[in-house]
Coordinates of C-alpha atoms and ligand atoms in Angstrom, one line a residue:
Chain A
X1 CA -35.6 37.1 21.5
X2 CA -32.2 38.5 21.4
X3 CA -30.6 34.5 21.6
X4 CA -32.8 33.4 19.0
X5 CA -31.7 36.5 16.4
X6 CA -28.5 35.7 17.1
X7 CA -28.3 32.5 17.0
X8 CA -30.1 32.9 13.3
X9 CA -27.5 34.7 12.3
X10 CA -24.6 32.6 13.2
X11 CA -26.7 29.8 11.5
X12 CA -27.1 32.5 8.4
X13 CA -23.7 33.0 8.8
X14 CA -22.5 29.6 8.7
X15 CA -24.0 28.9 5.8
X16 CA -22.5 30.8 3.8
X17 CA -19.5 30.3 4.8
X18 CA -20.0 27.0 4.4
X19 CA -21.5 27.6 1.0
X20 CA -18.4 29.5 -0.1
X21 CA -15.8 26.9 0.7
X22 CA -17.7 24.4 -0.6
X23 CA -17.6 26.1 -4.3
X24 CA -13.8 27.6 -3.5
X25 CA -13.0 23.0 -2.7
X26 CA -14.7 22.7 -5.9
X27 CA -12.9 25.4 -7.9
X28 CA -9.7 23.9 -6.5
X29 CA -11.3 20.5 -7.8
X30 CA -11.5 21.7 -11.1
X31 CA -8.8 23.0 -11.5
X32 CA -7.1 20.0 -10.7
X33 CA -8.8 18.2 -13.2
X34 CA -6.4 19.7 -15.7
X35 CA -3.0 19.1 -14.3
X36 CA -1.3 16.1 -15.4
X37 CA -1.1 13.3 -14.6
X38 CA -4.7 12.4 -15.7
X39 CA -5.4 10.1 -12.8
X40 CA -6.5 7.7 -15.7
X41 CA -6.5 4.8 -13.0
X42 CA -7.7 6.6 -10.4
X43 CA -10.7 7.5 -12.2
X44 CA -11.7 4.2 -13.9
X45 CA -11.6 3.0 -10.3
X46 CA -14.2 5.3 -8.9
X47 CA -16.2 5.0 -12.6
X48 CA -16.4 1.1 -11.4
X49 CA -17.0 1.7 -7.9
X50 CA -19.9 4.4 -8.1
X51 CA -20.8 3.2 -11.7
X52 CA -20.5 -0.1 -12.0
X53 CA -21.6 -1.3 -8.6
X54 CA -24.9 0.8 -8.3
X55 CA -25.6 -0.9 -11.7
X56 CA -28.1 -4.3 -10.3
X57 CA -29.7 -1.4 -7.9
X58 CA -30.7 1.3 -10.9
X59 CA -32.3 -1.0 -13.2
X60 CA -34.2 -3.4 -10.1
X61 CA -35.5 0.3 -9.0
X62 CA -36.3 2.1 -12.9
X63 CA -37.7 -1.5 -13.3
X64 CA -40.2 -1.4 -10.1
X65 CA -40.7 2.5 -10.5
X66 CA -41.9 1.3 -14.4
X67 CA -44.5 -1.4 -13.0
X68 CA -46.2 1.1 -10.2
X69 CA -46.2 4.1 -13.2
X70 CA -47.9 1.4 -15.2
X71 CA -50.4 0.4 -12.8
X72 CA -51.0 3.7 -11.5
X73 CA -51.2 5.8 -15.1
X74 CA -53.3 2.7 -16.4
X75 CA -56.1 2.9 -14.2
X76 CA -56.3 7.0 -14.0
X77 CA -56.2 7.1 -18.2
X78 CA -58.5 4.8 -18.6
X79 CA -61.1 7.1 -16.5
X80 CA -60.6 9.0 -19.3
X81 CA -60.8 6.2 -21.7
X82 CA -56.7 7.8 -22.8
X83 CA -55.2 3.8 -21.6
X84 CA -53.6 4.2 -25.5
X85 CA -51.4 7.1 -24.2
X86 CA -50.0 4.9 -21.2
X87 CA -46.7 5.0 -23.3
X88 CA -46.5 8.9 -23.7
X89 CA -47.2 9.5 -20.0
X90 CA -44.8 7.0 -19.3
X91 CA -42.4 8.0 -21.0
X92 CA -42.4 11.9 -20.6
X93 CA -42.8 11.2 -16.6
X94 CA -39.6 9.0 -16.8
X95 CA -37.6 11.0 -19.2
X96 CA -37.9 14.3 -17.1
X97 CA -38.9 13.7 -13.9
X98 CA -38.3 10.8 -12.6
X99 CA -35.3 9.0 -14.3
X100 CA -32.9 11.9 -12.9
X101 CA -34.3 12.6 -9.8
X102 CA -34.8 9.1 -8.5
X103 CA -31.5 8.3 -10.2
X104 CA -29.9 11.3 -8.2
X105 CA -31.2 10.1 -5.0
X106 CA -30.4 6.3 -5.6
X107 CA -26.8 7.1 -6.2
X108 CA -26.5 9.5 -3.3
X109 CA -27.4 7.0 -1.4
X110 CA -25.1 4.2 -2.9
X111 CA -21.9 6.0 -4.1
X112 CA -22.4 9.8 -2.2
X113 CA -22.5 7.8 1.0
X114 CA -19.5 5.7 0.2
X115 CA -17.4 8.5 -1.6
X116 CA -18.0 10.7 1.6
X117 CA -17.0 8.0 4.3
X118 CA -14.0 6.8 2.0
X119 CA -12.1 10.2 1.7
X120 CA -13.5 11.0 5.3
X121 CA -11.7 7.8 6.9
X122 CA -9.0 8.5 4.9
X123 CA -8.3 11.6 6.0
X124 CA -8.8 10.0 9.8
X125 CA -6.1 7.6 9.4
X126 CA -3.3 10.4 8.3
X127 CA -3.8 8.9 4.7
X128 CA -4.2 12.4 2.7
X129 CA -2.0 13.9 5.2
X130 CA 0.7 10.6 3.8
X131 CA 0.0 11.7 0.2
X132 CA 0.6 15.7 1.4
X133 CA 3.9 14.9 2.6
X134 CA 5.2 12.5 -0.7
X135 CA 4.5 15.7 -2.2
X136 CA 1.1 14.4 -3.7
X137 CA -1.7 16.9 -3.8
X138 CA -4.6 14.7 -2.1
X139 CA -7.5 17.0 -4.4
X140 CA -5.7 15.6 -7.6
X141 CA -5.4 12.0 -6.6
X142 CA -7.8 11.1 -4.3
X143 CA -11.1 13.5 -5.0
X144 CA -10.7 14.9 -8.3
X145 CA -10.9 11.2 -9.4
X146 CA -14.1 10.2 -7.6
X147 CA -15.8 13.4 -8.3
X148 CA -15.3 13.2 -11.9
X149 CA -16.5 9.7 -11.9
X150 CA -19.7 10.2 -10.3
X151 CA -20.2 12.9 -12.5
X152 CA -19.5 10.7 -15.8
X153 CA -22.1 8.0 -14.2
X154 CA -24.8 9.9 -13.4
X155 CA -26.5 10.7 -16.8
X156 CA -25.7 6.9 -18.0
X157 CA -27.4 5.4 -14.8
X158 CA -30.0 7.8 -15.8
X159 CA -30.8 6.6 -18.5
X160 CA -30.5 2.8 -17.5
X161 CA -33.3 3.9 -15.5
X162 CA -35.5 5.4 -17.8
X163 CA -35.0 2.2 -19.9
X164 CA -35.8 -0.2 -17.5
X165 CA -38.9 1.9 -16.1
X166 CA -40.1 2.2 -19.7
X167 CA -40.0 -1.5 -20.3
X168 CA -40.8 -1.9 -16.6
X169 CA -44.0 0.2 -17.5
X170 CA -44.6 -1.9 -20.9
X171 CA -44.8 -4.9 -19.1
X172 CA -47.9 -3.8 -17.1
X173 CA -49.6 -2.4 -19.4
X174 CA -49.0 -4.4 -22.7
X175 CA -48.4 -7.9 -21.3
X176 CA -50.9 -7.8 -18.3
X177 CA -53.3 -5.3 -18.8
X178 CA -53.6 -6.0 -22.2
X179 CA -53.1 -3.1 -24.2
X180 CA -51.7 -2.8 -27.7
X181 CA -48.0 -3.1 -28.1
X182 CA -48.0 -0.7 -31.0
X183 CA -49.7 1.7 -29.3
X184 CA -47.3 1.9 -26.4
X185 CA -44.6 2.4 -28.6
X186 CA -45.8 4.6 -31.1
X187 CA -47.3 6.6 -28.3
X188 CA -44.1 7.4 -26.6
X189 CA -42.4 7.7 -30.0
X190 CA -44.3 10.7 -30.7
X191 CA -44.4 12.6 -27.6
X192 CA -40.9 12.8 -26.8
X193 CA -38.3 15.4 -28.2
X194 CA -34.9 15.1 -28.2
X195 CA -34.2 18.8 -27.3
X196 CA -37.0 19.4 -25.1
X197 CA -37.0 16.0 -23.2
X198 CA -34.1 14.2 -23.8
X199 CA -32.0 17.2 -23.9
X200 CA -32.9 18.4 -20.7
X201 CA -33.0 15.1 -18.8
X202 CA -29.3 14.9 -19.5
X203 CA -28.5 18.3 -18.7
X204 CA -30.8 17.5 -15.2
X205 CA -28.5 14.4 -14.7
X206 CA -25.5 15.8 -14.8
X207 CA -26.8 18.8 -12.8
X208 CA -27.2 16.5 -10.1
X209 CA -24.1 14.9 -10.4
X210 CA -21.9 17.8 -10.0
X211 CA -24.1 18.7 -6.9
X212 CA -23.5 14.8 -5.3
X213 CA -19.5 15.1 -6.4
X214 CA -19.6 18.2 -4.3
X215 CA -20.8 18.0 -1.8
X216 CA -20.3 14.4 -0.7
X217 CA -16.2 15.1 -1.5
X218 CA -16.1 18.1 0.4
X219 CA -17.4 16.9 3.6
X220 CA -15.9 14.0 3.5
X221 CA -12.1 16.2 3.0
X222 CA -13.6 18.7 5.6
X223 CA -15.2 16.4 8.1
X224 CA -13.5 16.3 11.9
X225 CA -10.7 13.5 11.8
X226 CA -12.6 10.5 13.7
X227 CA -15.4 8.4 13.5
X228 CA -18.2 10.5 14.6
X229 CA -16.5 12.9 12.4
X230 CA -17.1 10.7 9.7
X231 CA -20.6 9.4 10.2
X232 CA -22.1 13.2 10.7
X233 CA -20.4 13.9 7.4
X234 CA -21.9 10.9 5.8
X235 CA -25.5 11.5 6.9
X236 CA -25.0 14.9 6.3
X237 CA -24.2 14.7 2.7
X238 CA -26.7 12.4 2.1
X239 CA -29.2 15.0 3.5
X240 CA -27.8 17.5 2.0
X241 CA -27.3 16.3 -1.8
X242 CA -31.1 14.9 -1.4
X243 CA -32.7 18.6 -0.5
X244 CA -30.3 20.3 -2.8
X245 CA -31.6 17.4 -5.5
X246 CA -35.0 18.5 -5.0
X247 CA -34.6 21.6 -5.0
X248 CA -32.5 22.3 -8.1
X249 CA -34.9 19.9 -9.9
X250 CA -38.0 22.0 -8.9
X251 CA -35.8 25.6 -9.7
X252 CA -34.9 23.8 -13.3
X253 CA -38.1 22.0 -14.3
X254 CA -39.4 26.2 -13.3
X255 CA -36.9 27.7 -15.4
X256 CA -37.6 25.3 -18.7
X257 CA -41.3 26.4 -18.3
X258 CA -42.0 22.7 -18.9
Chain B
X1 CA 32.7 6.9 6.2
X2 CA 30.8 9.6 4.0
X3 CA 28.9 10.4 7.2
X4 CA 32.1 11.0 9.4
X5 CA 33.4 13.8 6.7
X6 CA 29.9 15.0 6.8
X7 CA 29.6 15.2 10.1
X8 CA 33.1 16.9 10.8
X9 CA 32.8 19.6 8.0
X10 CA 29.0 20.2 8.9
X11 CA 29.3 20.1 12.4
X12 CA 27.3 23.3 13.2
X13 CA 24.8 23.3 10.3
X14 CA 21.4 22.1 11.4
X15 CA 19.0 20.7 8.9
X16 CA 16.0 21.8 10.6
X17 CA 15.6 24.5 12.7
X18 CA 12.8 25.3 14.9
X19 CA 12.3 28.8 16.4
X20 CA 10.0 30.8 18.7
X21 CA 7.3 28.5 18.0
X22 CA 4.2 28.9 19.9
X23 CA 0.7 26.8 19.1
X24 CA -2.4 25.7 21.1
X25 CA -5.3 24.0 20.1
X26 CA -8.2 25.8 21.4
X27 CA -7.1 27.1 24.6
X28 CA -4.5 24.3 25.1
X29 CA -1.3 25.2 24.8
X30 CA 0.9 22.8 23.1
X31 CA 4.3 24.7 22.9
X32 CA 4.7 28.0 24.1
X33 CA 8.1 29.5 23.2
X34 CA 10.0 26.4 21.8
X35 CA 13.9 26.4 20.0
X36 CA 15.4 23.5 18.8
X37 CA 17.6 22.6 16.1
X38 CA 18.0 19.1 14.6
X39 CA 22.0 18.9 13.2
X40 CA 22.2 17.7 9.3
X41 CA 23.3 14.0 8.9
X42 CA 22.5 13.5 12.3
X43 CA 20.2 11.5 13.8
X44 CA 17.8 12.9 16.9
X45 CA 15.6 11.0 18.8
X46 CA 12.8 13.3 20.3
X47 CA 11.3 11.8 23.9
X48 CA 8.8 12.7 26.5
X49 CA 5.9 12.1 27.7
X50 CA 3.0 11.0 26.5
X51 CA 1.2 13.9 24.6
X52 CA 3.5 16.4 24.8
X53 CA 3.7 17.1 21.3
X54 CA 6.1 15.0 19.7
X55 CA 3.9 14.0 17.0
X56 CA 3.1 17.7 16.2
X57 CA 6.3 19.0 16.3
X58 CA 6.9 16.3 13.2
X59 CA 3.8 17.2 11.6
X60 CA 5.0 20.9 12.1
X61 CA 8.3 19.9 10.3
X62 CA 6.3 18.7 7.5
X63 CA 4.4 21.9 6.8
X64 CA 1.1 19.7 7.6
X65 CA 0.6 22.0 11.2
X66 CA 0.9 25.8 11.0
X67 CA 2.5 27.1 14.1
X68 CA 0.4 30.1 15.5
X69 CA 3.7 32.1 16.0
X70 CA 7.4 31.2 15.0
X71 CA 9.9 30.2 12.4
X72 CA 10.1 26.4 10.9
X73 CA 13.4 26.2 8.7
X74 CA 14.1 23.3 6.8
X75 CA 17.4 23.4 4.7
X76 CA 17.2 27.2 5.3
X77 CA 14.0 27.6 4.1
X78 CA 11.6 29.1 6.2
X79 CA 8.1 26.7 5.4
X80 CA 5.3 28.7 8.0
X81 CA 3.4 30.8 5.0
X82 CA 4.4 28.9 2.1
X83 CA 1.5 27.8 -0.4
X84 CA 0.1 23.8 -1.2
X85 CA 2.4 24.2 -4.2
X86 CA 5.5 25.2 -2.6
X87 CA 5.3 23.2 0.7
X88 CA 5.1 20.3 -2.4
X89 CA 8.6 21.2 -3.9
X90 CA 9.7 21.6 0.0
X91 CA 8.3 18.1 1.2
X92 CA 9.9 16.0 -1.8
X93 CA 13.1 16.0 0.7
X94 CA 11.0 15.1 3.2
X95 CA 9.9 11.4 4.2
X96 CA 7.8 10.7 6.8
X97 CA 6.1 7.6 8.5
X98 CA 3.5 8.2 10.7
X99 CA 2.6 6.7 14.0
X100 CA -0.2 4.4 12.8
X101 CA 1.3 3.8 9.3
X102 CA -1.1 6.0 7.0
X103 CA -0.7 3.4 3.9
X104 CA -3.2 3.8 1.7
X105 CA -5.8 1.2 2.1
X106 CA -7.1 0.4 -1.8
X107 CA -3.3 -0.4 -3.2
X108 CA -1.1 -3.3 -2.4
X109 CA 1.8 -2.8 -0.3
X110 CA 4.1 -2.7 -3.0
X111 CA 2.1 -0.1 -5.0
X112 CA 1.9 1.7 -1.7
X113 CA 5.9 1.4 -1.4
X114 CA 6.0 2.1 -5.0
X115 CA 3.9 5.3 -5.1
X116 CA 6.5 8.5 -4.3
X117 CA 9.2 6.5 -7.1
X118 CA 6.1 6.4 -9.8
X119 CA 4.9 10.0 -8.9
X120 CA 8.7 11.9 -8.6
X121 CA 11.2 9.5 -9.9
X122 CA 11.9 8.8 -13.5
X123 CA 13.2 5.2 -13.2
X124 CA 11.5 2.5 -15.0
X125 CA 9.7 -0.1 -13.9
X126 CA 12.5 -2.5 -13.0
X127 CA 14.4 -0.5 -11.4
X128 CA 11.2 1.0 -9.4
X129 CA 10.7 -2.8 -9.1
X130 CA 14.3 -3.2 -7.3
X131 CA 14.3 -0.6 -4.9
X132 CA 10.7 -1.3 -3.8
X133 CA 12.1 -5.1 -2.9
X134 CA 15.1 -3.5 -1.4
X135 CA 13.1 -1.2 1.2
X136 CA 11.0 -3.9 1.8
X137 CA 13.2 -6.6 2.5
X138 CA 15.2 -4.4 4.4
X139 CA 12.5 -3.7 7.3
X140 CA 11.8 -7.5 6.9
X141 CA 8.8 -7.9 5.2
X142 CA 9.9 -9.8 1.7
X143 CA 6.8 -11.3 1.0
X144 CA 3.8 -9.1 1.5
X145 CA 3.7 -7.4 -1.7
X146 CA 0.4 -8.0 -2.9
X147 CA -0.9 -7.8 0.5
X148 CA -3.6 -5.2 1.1
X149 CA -2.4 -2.7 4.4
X150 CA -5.9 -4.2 5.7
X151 CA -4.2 -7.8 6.1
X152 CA -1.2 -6.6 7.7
X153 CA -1.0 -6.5 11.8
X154 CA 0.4 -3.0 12.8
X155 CA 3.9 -3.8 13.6
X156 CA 3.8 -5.3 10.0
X157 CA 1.9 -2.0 8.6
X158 CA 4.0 0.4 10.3
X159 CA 7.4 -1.3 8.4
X160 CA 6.0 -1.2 5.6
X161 CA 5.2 2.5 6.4
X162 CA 9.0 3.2 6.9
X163 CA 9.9 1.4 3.8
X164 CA 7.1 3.8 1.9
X165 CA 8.9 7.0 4.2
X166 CA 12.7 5.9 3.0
X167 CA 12.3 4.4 -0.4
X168 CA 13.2 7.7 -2.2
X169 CA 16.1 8.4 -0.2
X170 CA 14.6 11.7 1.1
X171 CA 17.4 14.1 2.9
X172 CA 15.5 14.1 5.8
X173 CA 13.4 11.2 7.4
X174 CA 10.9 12.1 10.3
X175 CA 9.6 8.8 12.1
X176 CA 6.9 9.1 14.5
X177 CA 7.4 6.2 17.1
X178 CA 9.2 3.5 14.6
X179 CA 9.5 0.9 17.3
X180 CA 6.3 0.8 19.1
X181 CA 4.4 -2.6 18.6
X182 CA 7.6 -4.3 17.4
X183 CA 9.0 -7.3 19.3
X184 CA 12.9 -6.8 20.4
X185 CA 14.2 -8.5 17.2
X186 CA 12.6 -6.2 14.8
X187 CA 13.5 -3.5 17.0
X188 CA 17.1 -4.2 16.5
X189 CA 16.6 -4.6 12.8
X190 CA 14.4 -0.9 12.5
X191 CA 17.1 0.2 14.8
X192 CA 20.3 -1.3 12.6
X193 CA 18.0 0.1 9.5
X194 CA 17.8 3.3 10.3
X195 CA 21.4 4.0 11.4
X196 CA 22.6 2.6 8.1
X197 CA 20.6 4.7 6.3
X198 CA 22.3 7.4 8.5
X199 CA 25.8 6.7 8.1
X200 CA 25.4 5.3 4.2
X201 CA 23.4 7.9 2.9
X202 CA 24.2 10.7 5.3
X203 CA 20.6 11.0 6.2
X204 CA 19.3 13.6 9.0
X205 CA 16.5 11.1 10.6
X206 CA 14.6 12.6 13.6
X207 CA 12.6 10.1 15.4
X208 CA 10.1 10.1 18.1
X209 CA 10.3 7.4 20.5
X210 CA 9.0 6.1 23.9
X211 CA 11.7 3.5 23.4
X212 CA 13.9 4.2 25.9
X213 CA 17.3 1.6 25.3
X214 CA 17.4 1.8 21.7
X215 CA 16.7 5.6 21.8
X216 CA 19.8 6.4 23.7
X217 CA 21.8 3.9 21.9
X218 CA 21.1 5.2 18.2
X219 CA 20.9 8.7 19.0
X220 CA 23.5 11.9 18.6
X221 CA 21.1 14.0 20.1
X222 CA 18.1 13.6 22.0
X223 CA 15.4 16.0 22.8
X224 CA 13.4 16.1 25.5
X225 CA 10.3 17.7 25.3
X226 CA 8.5 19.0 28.3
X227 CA 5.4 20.9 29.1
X228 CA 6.1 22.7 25.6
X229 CA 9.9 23.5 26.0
X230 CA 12.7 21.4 25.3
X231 CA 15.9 20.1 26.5
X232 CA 18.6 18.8 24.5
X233 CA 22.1 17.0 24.6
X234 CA 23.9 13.9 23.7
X235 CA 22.6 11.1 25.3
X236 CA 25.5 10.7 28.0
X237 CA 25.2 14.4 28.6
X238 CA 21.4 13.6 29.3
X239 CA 22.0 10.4 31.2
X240 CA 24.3 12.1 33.5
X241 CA 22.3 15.0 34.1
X242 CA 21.2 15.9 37.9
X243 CA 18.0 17.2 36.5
X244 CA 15.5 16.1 38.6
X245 CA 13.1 16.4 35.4
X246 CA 15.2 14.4 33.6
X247 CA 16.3 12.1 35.4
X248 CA 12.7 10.8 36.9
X249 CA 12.0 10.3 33.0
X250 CA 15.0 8.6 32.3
X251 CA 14.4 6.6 35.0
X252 CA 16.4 3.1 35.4
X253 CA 17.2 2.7 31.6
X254 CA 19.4 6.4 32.0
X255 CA 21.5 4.7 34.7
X256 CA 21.7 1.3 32.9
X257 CA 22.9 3.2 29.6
X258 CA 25.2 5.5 31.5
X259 CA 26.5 2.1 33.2
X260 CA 27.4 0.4 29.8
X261 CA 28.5 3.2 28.1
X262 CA 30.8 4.0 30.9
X263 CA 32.0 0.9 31.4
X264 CA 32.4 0.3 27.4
X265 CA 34.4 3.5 27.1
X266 CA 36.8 1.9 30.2
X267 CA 36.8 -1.0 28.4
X268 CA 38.5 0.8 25.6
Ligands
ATP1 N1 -5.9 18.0 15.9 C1 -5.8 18.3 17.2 N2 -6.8 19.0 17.8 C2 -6.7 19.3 19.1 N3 -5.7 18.9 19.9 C3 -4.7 18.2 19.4 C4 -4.7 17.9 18.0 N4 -3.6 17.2 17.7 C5 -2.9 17.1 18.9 N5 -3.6 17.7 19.9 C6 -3.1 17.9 21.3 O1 -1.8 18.2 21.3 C7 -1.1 17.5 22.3 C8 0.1 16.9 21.6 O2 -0.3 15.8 20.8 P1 0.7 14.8 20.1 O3 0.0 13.9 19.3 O4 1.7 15.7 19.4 O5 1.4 14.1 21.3 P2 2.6 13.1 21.4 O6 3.7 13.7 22.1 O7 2.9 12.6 20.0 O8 2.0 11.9 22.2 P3 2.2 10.3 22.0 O9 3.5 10.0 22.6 O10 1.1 9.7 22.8 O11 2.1 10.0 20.6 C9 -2.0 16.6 22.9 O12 -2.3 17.1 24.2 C10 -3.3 16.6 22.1 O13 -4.4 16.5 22.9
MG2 MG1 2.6 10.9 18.9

């Protein structure tokens, strides 16, 4: 009994510990982000890698989720005989559910990963300890740059998502199941509002993309200086960002009252 | 010649002073009580065995490994307790290669080579362009400047490294083990490199080394560290020493340097 307690409490314990470093790396983060130089390059580097790459894999996955949303919504409206509002339940599922979540999770998996193992092997191989001694502060040119950029990226692969699932979605329904075009449209059209839906989907996005930045930077800078060190970081931030994802999309979703 | 005036008016002023020092990882002592002094404008090659801390003591020089108790002076300056910010401002007379190179692996070796010129310097970009070619033709690698540190083999990598470590003329150059990997003519030419820089610039260089022959020959002073203290002297001194310590690490290369030295200095 006594182990146990105790055992809990270190585990309490660590966590916050763990909890406050993480937010003091990420006030030191911050803070760097406005001390010159801007890192310009450094930053349209990680735009490209986290961005750019995880481009093919965002709209191949908003464009699948789209076809299963159409199949699935299809069949249960038309129980109702609603198949006409396939495009508003398509489109308010997409815009504030599932474009940022599945979003946050696809990029966690691409970009978090990578970002985390990248500043992790670099600080294995003495390179952030090289930058420390030419008197270059490794938060402003190695991390503050790929946090920023995953931050930047995350509401625009977002909305690729939501794009591509929309027309994903339209494809099913209007094309092979045969509904009216018009309908689709007009139907999504109506139910969406910028400020409730749009609004918030954004704010969601980038919400998860100051959570992935976090975390997956600062345990890749505080991971243990060797391989395993860097594979238990790597798994653990994609763990990590993916419950915290969840969990912050469940405690906003709660807080909007819908 | 600017090094001998150094040298004779600076005789007793050490650039880099180590005292008291104590550190242990966990509950492995690495030093316990250690004082050493490197001399300014000099160059000191630090030896012992393997994993005695030789690579530490450099990253303690460098402000990158707090001691757990004692003083770490450089230029006067005591660096244990200083900020991120400060050890900064300390470290921009500072250059160090480390023992596996530490390039950075996403820029070509001449933006790698490049990189403390563009973030300190204000020269423009020719004459950035110049000293990068300099450095690099210097430790022999003139055409491997768009090469990625991934395509390099390590002897290459860790040249490159000490080109990177020297190409800002830093007052004080730390090398952790500059010849391992090389074959015997790069050797020479590290060796020949680095005691330039010495007597040209004045430089205070300490350098780690397993490198027995070219240790003794391009040192002033030469530390030996053992079991977390330290012993230091010229190289003859240490050569000649009855120290059964040092003389089973010196081994046959102490009585082959002591041979040619002595017999050089008769030849005189
Ligand atoms: N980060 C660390 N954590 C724990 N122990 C360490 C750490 N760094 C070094 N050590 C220990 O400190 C001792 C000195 O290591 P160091 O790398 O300074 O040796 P070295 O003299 O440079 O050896 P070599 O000649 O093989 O390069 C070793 O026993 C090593 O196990
Ligand atoms: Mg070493």
């Amino acid at each position: 009994m006594k182990g146990v307690l105790s055992r809990l409490g270190a585990w309490v314990t660590g966590g916050v510990v763990g909890l406050g470093q993480t937010v003091n790396f990420g006030a030191s983060v911050l803070r760097s982000a406005f001390v010159s130089p801007l890192r310009g390059r450094q930053i349209v580097a990680a735009i490209y890698d986290s961005g750019v790459l995880s481009l093919a894999l965002l709209c191949a996955s908003g464009a699948t989720v789209g076809f299963v949303l159409g199949l699935q919504l299809y069949y249960t409206l038309s129980r109702f005989g609603a198949e006409s509002s396939l495009g508003t339940a398509v489109g308010l599922a997409l815009i504030r559910e599932l474009g940022p979540v599945l979003t946050g999770l696809l990029v966690t998996g691409r970009a978090g990963s990578a970002t985390c193992a990248e500043i992790g092997s670099m600080k294995a191989t003495d390179q952030l300890d090289g930058l420390r001694m030419m008197a270059i502060d490794p938060i402003h040119f190695v991390v503050m740059p790929r946090a920023l950029g995953i931050i930047i990226v995350m509401p625009l692969l977002s909305a690729l998502f939501v794009i591509f699932g929309i027309g994903g979605a339209y494809l099913i329904g209007v094309e092979l199941l045969g509904l009216d075009g018009g309908s689709y449209i007009s139907g999504l059209e109506s139910a969406v509002a910028f400020r409730e839906d749009v609004l918030q989907s954004i704010v969601k996005s980038l919400i998860f993309g100051v959570l992935l930045a976090l975390i997956s930077t600062y345990r890749g800078y505080a991971c243990a200086p060797n391989a395993v060190g860097v594979s238990r970081a790597t798994t653990s931030t994609v763990v990590t960002t993916s419950v915290c994802i969840l969990l912050a999309d469940f405690v906003l979703t709660s807080l909007w009252g819908v | 010649m600017s090094a001998e005036g150094l040298s004779l008016s600076d005789q007793h002023s050490s650039h880099v002073e180590i005292e008291g020092v104590a550190l242990r990882f966990g509950d492995r002592p690495v030093f316990s009580d250690l004082h050493c002094s490197f001399p300014r404008g000099k160059i000191t090659v630090i030896m012992g065995p393997s994993g005695t801390g030789k690579s530490t003591l450099l990253r303690m020089i460098g402000g990158l490994q707090k001691p757990d108790q004692g003083c770490v002076r450089v230029a006067g300056q005591e660096i244990v307790g200083l900020s991120e910010l400060e050890l900064g401002r300390m470290r921009k007379q500072l250059g160090m290669l480390f023992q596996n190179g530490a390039l950075l692996d996403s820029m070509s070796i001449f933006e790698n080579v490049a990189l403390p010129l563009r973030e300190h310097g204000r020269q423009g970009e020719d004459e950035i362009r110049l000293h990068v070619r300099a450095g690099l033709e210097a430790v022999g690698l003139p055409d491997v400047d768009d090469l990625l540190p991934g395509e390099l083999s390590g002897g290459m990598l860790r040249r490159a490294a000490l080109a990177r470590a020297i190409v800002s003329e830093p007052a004080v150059v730390l090398c952790d083990e500059p010849f391992s990997g090389l074959d015997p003519p790069n050797v020479s030419r590290i060796e020949s490199l680095l005691r330039d820089l010495n007597r040209n610039l004045g430089l205070t260089l300490i350098v780690t080394s397993h490198h027995m022959a070219s240790s003794l020959r391009m040192a002033d002073q030469v530390l030996l560290l053992q079991e977390g203290h330290s012993i230091s002297g010229s190289p003859q001194e240490l050569a000649e020493s009855r120290d059964s310590a040092i003389v089973d690490f010196m081994g046959e290369d102490g009585a082959e340097y002591l041979s040619h030295h002595v017999s050089v200095k008769e030849g005189h």
